[in-house]
Every structure is written in structure tokens, then in C-alpha cells.
CSV table of C-alpha atoms in Angstrom, one decimal:
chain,number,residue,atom,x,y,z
A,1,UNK,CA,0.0,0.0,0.0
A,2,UNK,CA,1.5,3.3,-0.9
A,3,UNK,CA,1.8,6.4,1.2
A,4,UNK,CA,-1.4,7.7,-0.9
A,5,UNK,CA,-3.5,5.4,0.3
A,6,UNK,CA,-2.6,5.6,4.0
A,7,UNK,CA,-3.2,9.4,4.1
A,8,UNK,CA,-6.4,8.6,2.3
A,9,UNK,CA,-7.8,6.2,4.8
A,10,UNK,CA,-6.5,8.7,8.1
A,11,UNK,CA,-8.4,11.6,6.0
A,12,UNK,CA,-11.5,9.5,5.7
A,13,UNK,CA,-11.1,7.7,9.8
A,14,UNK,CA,-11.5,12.0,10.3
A,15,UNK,CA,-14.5,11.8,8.4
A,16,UNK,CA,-16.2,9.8,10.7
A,17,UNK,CA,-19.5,11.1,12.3
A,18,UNK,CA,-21.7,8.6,13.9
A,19,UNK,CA,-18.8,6.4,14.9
A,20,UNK,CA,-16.4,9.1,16.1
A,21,UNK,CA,-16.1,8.2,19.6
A,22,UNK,CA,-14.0,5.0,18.2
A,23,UNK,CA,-11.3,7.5,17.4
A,24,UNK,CA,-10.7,7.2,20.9
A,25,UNK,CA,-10.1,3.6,21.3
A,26,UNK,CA,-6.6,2.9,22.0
A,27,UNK,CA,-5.9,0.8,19.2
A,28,UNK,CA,-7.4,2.8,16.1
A,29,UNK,CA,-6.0,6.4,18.2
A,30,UNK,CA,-2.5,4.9,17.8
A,31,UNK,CA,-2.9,3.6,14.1
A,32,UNK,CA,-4.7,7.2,13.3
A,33,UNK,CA,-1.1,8.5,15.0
A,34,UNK,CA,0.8,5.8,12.8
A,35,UNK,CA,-1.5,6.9,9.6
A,36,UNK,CA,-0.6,10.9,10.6
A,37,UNK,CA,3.3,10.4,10.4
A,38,UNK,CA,3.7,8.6,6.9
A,39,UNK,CA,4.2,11.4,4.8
A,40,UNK,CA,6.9,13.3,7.0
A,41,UNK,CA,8.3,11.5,10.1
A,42,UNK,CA,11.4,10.1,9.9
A,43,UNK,CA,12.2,6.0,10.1
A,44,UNK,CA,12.5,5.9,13.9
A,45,UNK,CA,9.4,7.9,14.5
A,46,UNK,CA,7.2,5.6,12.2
A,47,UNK,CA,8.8,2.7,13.5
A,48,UNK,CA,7.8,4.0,17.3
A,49,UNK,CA,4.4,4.1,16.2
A,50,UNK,CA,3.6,1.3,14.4
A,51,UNK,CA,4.9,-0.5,16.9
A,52,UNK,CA,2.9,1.6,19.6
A,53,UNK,CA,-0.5,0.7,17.4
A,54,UNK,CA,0.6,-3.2,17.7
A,55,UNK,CA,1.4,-3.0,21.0
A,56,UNK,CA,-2.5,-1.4,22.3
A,57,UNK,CA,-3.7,-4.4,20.0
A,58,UNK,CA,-1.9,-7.0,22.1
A,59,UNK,CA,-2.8,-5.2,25.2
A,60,UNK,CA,-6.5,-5.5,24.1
A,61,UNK,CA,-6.1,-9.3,24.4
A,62,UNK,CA,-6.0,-9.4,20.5
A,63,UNK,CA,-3.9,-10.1,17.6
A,64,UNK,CA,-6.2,-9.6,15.1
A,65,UNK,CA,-7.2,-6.3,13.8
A,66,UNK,CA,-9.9,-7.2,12.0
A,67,UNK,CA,-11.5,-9.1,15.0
A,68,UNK,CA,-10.9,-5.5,17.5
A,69,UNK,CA,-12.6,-3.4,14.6
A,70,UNK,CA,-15.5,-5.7,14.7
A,71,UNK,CA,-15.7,-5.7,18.3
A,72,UNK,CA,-15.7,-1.9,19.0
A,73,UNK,CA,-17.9,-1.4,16.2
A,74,UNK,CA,-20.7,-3.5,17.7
A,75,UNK,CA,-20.6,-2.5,21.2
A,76,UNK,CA,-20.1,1.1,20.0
A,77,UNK,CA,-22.6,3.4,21.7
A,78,UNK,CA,-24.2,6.1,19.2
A,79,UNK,CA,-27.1,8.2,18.3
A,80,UNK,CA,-28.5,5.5,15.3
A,81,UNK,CA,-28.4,2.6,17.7
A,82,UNK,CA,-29.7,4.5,20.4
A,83,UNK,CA,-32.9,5.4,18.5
A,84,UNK,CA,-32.6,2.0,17.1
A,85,UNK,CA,-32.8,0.6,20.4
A,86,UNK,CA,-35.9,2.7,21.8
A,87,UNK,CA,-38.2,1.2,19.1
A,88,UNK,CA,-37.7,4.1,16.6
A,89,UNK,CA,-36.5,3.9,12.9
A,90,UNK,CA,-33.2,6.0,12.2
A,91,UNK,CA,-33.1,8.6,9.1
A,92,UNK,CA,-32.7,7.9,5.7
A,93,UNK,CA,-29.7,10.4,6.1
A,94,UNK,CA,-28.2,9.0,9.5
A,95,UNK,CA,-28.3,5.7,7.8
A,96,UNK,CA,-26.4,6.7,4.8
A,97,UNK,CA,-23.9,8.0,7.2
A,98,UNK,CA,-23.8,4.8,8.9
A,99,UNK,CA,-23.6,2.6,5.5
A,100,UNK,CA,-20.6,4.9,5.0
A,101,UNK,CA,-18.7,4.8,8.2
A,102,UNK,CA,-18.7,1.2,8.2
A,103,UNK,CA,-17.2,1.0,4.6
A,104,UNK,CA,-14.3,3.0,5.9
A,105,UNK,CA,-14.0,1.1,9.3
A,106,UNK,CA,-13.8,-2.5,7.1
A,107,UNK,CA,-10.7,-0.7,5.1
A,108,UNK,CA,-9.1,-0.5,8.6
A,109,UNK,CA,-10.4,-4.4,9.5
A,110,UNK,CA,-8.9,-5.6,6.2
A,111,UNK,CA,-5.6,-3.7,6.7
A,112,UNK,CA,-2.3,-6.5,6.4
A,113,UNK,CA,1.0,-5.9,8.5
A,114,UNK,CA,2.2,-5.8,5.0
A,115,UNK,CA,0.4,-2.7,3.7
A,116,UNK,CA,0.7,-0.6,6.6
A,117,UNK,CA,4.7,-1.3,7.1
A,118,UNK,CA,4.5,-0.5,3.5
A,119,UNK,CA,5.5,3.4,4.8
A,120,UNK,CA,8.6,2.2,6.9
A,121,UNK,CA,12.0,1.8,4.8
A,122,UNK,CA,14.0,0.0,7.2
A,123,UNK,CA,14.9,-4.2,6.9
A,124,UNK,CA,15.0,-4.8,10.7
A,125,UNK,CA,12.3,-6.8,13.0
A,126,UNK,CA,8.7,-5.5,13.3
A,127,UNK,CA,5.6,-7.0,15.1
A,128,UNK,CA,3.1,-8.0,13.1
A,129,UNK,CA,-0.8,-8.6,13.9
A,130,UNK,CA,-3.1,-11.5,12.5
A,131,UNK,CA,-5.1,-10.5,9.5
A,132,UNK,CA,-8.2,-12.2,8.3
A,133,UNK,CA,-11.7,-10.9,6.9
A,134,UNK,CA,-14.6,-10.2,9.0
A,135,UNK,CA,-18.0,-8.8,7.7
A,136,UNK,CA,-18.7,-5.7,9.1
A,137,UNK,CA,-21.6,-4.3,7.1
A,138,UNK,CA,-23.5,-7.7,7.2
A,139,UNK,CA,-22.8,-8.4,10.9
A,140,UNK,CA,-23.8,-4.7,12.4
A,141,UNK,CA,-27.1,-5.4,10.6
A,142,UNK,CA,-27.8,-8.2,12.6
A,143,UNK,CA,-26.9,-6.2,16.2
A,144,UNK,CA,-29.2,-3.9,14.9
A,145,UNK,CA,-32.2,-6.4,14.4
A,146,UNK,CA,-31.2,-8.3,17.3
A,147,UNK,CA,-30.4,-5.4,19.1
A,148,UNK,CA,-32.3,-6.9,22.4
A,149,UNK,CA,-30.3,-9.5,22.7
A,150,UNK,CA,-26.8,-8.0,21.7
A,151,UNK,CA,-27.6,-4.1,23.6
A,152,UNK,CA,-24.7,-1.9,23.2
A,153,UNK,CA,-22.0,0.3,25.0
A,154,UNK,CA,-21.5,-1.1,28.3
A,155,UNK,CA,-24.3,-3.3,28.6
A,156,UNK,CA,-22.7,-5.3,25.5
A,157,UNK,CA,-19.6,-5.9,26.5
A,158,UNK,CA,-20.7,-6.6,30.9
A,159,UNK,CA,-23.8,-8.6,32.2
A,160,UNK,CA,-23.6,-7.7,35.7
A,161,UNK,CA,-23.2,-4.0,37.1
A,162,UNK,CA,-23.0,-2.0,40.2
A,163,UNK,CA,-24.1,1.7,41.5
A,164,UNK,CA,-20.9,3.8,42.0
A,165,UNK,CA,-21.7,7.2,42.8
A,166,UNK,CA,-24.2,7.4,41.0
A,167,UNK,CA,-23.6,5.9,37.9
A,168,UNK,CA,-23.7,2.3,36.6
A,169,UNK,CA,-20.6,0.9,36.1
A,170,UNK,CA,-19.6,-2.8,34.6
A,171,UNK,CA,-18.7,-5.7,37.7
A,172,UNK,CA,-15.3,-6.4,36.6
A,173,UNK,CA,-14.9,-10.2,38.2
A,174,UNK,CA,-18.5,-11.5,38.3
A,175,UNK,CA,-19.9,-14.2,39.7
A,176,UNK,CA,-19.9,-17.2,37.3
A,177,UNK,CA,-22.3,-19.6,39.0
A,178,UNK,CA,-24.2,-21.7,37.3
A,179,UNK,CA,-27.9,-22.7,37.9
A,180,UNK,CA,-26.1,-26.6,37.3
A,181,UNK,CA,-23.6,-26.0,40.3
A,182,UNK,CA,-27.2,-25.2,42.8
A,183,UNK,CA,-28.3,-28.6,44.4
A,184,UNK,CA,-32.0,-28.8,45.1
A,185,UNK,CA,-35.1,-25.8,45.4
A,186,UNK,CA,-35.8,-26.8,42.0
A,187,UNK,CA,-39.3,-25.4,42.3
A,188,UNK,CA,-37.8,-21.8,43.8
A,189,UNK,CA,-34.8,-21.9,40.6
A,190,UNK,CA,-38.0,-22.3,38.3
A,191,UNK,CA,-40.2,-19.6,39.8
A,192,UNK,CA,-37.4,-17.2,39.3
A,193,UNK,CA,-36.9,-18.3,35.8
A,194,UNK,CA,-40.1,-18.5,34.7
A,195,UNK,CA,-40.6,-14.7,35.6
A,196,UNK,CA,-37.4,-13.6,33.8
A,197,UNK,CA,-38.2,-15.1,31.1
A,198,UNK,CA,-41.5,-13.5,31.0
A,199,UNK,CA,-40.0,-10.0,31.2
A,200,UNK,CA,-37.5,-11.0,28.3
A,201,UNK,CA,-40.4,-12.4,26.4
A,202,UNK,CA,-42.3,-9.0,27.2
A,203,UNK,CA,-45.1,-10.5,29.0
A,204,UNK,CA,-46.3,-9.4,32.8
A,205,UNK,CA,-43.2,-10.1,34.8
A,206,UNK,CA,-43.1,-9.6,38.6
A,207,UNK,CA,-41.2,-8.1,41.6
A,208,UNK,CA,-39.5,-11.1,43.8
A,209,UNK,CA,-38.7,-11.0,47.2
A,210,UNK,CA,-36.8,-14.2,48.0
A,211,UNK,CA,-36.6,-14.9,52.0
A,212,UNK,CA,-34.7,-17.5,54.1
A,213,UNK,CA,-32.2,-18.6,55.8
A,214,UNK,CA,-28.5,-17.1,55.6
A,215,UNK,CA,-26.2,-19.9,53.0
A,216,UNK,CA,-29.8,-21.5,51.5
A,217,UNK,CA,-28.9,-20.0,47.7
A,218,UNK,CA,-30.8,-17.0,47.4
A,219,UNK,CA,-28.6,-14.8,45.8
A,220,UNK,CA,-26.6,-17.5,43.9
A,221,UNK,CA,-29.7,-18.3,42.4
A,222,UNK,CA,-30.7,-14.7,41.0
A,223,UNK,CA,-27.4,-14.1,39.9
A,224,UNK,CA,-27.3,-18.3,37.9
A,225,UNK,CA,-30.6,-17.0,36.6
A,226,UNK,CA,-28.6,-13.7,34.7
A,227,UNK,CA,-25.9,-16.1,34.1
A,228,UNK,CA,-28.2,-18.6,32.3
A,229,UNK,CA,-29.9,-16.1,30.4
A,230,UNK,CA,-27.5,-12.5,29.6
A,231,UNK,CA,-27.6,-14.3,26.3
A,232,UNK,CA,-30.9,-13.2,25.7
A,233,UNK,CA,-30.6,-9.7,27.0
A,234,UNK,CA,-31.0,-10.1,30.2
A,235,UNK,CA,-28.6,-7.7,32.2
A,236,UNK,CA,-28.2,-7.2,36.2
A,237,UNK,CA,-27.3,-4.0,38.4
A,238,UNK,CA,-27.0,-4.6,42.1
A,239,UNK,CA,-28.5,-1.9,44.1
A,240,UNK,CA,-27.8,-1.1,47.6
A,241,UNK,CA,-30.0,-1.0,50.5
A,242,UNK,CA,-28.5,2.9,51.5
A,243,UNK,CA,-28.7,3.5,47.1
A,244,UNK,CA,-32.8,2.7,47.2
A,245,UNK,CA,-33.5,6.2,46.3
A,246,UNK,CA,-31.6,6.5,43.2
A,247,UNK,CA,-34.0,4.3,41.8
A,248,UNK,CA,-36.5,6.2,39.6
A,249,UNK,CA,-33.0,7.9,38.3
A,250,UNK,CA,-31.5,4.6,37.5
A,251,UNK,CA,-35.0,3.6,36.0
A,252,UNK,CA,-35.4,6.8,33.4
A,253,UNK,CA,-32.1,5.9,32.2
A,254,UNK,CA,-32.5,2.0,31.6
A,255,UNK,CA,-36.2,3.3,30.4
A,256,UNK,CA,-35.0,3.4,25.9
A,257,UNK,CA,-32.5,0.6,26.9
A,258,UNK,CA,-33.5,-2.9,24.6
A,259,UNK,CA,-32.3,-4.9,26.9
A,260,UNK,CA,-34.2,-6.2,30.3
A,261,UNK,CA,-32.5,-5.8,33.6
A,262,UNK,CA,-32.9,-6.8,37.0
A,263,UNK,CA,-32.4,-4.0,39.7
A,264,UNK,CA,-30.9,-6.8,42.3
A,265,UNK,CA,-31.1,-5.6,46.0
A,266,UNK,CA,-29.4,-8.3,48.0
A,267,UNK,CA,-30.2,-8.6,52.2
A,268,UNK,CA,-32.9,-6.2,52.9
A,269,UNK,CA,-34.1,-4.8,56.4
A,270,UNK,CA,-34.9,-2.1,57.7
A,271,UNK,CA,-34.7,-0.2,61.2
A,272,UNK,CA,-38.4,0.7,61.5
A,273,UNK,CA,-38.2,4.7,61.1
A,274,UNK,CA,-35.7,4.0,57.8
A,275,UNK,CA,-35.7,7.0,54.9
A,276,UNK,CA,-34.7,3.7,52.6
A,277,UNK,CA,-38.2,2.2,53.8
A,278,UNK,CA,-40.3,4.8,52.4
A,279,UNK,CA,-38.3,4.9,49.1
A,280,UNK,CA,-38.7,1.2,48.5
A,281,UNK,CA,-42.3,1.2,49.4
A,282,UNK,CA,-43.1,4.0,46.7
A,283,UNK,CA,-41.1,2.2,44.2
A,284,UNK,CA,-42.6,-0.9,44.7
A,285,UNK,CA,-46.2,1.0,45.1
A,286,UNK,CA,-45.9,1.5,41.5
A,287,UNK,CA,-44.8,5.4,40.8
A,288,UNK,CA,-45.0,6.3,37.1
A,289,UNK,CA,-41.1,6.0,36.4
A,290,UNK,CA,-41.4,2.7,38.1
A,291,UNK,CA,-43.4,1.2,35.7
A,292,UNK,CA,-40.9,0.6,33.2
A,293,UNK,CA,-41.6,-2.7,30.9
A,294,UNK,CA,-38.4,-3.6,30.8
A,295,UNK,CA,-37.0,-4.0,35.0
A,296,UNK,CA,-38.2,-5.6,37.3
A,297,UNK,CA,-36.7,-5.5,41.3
A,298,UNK,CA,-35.2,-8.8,42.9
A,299,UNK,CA,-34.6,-8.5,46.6
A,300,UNK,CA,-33.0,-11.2,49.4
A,301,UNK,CA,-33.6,-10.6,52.6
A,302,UNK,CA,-33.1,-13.0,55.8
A,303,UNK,CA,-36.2,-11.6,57.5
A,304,UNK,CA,-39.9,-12.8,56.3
A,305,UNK,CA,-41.3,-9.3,57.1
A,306,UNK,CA,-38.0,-7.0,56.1
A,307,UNK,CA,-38.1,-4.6,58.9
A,308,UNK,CA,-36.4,-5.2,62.3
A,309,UNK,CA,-39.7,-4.6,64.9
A,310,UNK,CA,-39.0,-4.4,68.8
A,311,UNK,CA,-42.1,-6.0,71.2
A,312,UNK,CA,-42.2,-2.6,71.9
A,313,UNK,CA,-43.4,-1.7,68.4
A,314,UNK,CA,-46.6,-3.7,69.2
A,315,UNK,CA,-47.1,-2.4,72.6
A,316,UNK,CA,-46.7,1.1,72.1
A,317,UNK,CA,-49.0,4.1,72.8
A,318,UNK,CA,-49.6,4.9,69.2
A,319,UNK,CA,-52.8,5.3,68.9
A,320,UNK,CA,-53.3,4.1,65.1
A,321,UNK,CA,-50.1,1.0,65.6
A,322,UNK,CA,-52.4,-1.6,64.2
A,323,UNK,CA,-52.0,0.7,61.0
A,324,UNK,CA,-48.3,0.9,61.3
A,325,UNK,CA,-47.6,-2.4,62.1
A,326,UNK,CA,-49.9,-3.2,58.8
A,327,UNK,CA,-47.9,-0.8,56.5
A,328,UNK,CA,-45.0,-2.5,58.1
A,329,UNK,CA,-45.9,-6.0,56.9
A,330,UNK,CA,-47.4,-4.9,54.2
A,331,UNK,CA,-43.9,-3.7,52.3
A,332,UNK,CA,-43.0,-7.4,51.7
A,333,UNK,CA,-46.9,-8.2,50.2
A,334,UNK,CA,-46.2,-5.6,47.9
A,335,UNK,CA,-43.6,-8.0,45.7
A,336,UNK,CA,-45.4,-9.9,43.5
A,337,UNK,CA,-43.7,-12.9,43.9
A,338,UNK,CA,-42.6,-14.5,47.3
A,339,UNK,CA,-40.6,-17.0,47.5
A,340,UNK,CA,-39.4,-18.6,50.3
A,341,UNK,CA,-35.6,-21.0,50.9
A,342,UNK,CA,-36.3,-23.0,53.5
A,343,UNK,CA,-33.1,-24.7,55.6
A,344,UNK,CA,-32.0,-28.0,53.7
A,345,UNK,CA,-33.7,-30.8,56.4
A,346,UNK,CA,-30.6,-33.4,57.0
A,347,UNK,CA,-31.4,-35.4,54.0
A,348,UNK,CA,-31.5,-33.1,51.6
A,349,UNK,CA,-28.5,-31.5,52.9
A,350,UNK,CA,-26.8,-34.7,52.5
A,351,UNK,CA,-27.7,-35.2,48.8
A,352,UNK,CA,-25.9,-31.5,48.5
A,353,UNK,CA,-23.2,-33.0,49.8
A,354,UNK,CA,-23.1,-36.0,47.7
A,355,UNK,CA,-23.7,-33.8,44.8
A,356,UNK,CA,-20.7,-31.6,45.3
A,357,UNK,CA,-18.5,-34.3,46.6
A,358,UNK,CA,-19.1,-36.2,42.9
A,359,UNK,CA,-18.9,-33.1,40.6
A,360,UNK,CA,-15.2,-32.6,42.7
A,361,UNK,CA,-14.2,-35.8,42.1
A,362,UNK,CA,-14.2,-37.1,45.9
A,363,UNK,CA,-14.4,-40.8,46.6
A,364,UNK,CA,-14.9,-41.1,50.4
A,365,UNK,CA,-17.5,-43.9,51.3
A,366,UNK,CA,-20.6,-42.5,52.1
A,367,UNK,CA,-21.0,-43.4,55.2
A,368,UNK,CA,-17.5,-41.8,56.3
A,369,UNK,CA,-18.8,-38.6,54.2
A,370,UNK,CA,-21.8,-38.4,55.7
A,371,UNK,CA,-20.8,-38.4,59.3
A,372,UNK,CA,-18.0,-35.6,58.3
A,373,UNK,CA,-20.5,-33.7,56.8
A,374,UNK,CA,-22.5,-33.8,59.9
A,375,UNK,CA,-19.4,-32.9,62.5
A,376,UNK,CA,-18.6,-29.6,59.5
A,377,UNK,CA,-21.8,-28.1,60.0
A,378,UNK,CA,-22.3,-28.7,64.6
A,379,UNK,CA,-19.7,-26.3,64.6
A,380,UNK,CA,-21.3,-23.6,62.5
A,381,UNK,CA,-24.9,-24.0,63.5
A,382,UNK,CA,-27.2,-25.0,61.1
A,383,UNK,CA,-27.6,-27.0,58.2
A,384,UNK,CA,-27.4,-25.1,54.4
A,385,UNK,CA,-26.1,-25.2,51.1
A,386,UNK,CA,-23.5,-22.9,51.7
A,387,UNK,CA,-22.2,-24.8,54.7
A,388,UNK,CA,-22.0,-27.8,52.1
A,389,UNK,CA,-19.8,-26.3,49.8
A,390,UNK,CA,-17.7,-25.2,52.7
A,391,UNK,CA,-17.3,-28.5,53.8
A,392,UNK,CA,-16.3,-29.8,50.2
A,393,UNK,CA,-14.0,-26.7,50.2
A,394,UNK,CA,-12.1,-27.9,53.3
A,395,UNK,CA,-12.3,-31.5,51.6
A,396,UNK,CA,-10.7,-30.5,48.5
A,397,UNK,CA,-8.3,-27.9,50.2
A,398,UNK,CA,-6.9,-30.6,52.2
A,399,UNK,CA,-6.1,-33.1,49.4
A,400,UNK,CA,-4.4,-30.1,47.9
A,401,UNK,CA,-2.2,-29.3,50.8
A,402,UNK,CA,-1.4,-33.5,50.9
């Protein structure tokens, strides 16, 4: 590739309009810097910065060009596949523009080592990155359509997201349970999935509380649900209890979002006079930005009624405390969904064990594991499946240390 042709492709990655915030990424920055320096620089310079570009590629975890290009292109976050993603048809004009931009982007994806060393006169050792053809044009038309499933931005490249200061930011190490690696509460798993995949099928989906005993699965199973189904567009933001009223805000920006999400608040109580109380209640009492199609609020709690009440609280001088022990109640009725883990009885606590002892490939006799597994959990207190796992933990952590 002649110098020509380089300065012809850096004049037309300027050009770009609706995909100009990929001029930012730190592999396409450094080739535009690469691109810049042909016609003047001297060897070294060019030299620096081609080998700068390769290097941000391998940093991104790739060696292919081609397969980077198509990756920022589909997550990228714009104004066509925003309105694409309300509902809304784009322009005629913006998508021209975009039928444009993505001609010029697959010039970069089919660039060689070959054609952009092309600039640099020199004989000595240069990385080189893996080349090979991807379909840009074709595949961004088929985010589009699918653009429920696939989302964009963040919320295609993460499945599982926090509240920082006010924002929504990606989980960078997520959980990666499986609803496989959850022994037993079959009918509680299927409750839960069954309502997810009503709100990604856009039918009626409800609120869930899910109450029970500390270690019985509750939040491993809400988050194996997301796990099972992110595939389908199914995103999760963990909310917590002292974040409650940044709700609605949260809600009017998810509100044009394709995707569905789950606004996950994970072991909720309450002190009885609690500002977070009030701001749950009117979420869940159905305010207008509450009503969005397209969340729906998960909540774990250890307590059956979710606030902490004193005997006092029923014995007090109020004169209307049947009415505010009602309202007090009443904030867990107003889930649509209750679900309840009960503690594992021995049996069934035992087939956990079995369970997990198999899938880790431990061949005590049953009766020896049995009795273990019955010693592990007298010295923690009661019977669940997170004291099973423990005790395969300390099972498997012992063979290690032999």
C-alpha cells in the first residue's frame, strides 16, 4: 500500500461522524497516529508508532485487527443505535452516514502488516498482527435487528453492574455460578426463571422477594438465573439498600434501553423509622417511572417481614399501631412474587453434599462422608447449602495441601 492510500484512509477515519467516539479507542488512536506520520516522520518515528499501534492491540487481548474493529464497532454506543434501540427507525440520512462509516471502518479491519509497514523503509524486525476478513456491514445489521439481545455500550460488553456514585458501572470479576452448580429448590430456581423469562419475552413479569435462611442460595440463584440467560438480553445492576433512592433515576435511564434488567437488591431490612423504607415502598407501590416494561426488582432478605420490629413496636402508645404495624408488613406483600428458601432438612443437605462431593471428584465412602458432613456443619450452627460447599472446600483444600 502506498503512502497515498494511507493518508487517504487517516483523511476519511476524520470523516467519521456517527462512529467518532471509536477514534478514541486505544488501538485505532494509535494507528490514526501511525496513519498521521507517513508522509513526513522520519524511520525511527514511524517505526515507534507502528509498533505503539501493535502493541495497544496485544494489550487489548488481541492479535487480530480485524476481530478488534469488529468488536468496538458492535458495542459502540451512538445516536442510530440508540434510537434503534428505543423502538424508533433512524433517518434515511443518519443511515447513509452509517452505511458509510462502516465502509471505511472494514478498510481498517482488512488492513495487512504488509500494507501498513509499506510506509517504513527499514529491513529490521517489526511485530506483526493477525489478519483475516470479518463482515462488518453484514454483521452490524444483525446487532441492529437483534439489538435486544446483543444491547450496546456497556451493557454489550458486561452482564452484571453495580451503582458507583451514582452511575452504573460494569462488575469487573462477576460471579460465574451456574444454575447446574445449585443442588435442590428446583421449584424456587424455576419460579425465578419463569418470571425472567417473562419480562425478556415482554409479557407481565413480577417483583421477587426471596426470604430464608443465611447460605440456602438465594442470591446465587438470582445471579445463575442472569448467568443462564444474559444471552438473551438479560442484564443485572445490584442496588444497595442505603442507594434505594436512586432508583427512579436509574429507571429513566435504563427506560429506551433494549435490553431487560434486574435491579438486584441483596439482604434487605430495615430499622423501623428508615428513609430507605419509604423509598422502597413508593417504588414498589408503582410510581410512574417505576413502571418501566423492561426492569423488574429482585430483593433477598433474611427476614420474612423485612423490617427489624422491637415488642415494643406492638405495645406502644400509638394510637393508630395496628395501621403501622400493617404498612409495616405490608412492604413485603407488595412483591409480586414470594418466594421462600427454607433450611435443607438433614437429608436433603446430604444429597448436596453428595452432589458436590461427585462433581469434585471425591471418593470417600458414604457413610465416612456423611458423618464428616454432619461434624462440619455442629460447629457452624445450622444446616445449608453454603455450609456444604464449605465442607467440600475444606475436603478439597486438604487433598491439595497433601
Amino acid at each position: 500500500m502506498k503512502n497515498e492510500k494511507l493518508n487517504e484512509l487517516y483523511l476519511k477515519l476524520n470523516s467519521l461522524c456517527i462512529f467518532r467516539a471509536l477514534l478514541s479507542d486505544s488501538v485505532i488512536s494509535k494507528l490514526m497516529k501511525y496513519l498521521e506520520s507517513v508522509e513526513n516522520a522520519d524511520t525511527a518515528e514511524k517505526i515507534s508508532l507502528y509498533s505503539g499501534f501493535v502493541s495497544a492491540l496485544y494489550e487489548n487481548n488481541k492479535v487480530s485487527l480485524a476481530r478488534h474493529v469488529h468488536t468496538v464497532v458492535g458495542n459502540n454506543e451512538n445516536a442510530y443505535v440508540k434510537i434503534v434501540g428505543s423502538g424508533k427507525a433512524g433517518s434515511p440520512t443518519m443511515k447513509k452516514c452509517v452505511d458509510a462509516e462502516i465502509e471505511i471502518l472494514q478498510s481498517v479491519a482488512d488492513l495487512t502488516p504488509a500494507e501498513i509497514q509499506s510506509a517504513i523503509e527499514w529491513n529490521g524486525f517489526l511485530p506483526v498482527f493477525k489478519a483475516e476478513k470479518v463482515d462488518l456491514a453484514n454483521d452490524y445489521a444483525k446487532r441492529t435487528r437483534n439489538i435486544g439481545k446483543y444491547g450496546y455500550g456497556i451493557y454489550a460488553k458486561n452482564h452484571m453492574f453495580r451503582i458507583d456514585n451514582g452511575k452504573i458501572v460494569p462488575v469487573l470479576h462477576p460471579d460465574e455460578i451456574t444454575l447446574s452448580d445449585l443442588i435442590g429448590y428446583e421449584r424456587e430456581k424455576k419460579i425465578i426463571l419463569d418470571n425472567t423469562k417473562a419480562l425478556l419475552e415482554g409479557r407481565a413479569a413480577a417483583n421477587i422477594l426471596l426470604t430464608g435462611d443465611a447460605g440456602t442460595g438465594k442470591s446465587s440463584t438470582v445471579k445463575a438465573v442472569v448467568n443462564e440467560l444474559h444471552k438473551e438480553g438479560l442484564r443485572i445492576i445490584e442496588v444497595r439498600k442505603e442507594q434505594l433512592r436512586e432508583i427512579p433515576v436509574i429507571l429513566d435511564e435504563l427506560s429506551d434501553n433494549p435490553l431487560k434488567f434486574i435491579l438486584f437488591i441483596d439482604d434487605l431490612s430495615f430499622q423501623k423509622d428508615d428513609d430507605n423504607f419509604s423509598a422502597l415502598k413508593a417504588i414498589l407501590e408503582g410510581s410512574v417511572s417505576a413502571k418501566s416494561k423492561n426492569v423488574v426488582i429482585y430483593a433477598t432478605s433474611n427476614r420474612r417481614h423485612l423490617v427489624k420490629e422491637k415488642f415494643s413496636d406492638r405495645e406502644g402508645d400509638d394510637i393508630h399501631r395496628n395501621d403501622t404495624m400493617q404498612e409495616i408488613i405490608s412492604l413485603s406483600e407488595r412483591f409480586g412474587i414470594h418466594i421462600t428458601f427454607q433450611r435443607p432438612d438433614k437429608k436433603t443437605y446430604l444429597n448436596i453434599v453428595h452432589a458436590l462431593a461427585e462433581e469434585n471428584g471425591i471418593t470417600l465412602p458414604e457413610e465416612e462422608l456423611d458423618l464428616a458432613a454432619e461434624r462440619f456443619v455442629l460447629g457452624r450452627g445450622n444446616r445449608s447449602a453454603r455450609a456444604a460447599k464449605q465442607f467440600i472446600d475444606s475436603i478439597v483444600s486438604n487433598k491439595t495441601k497433601e
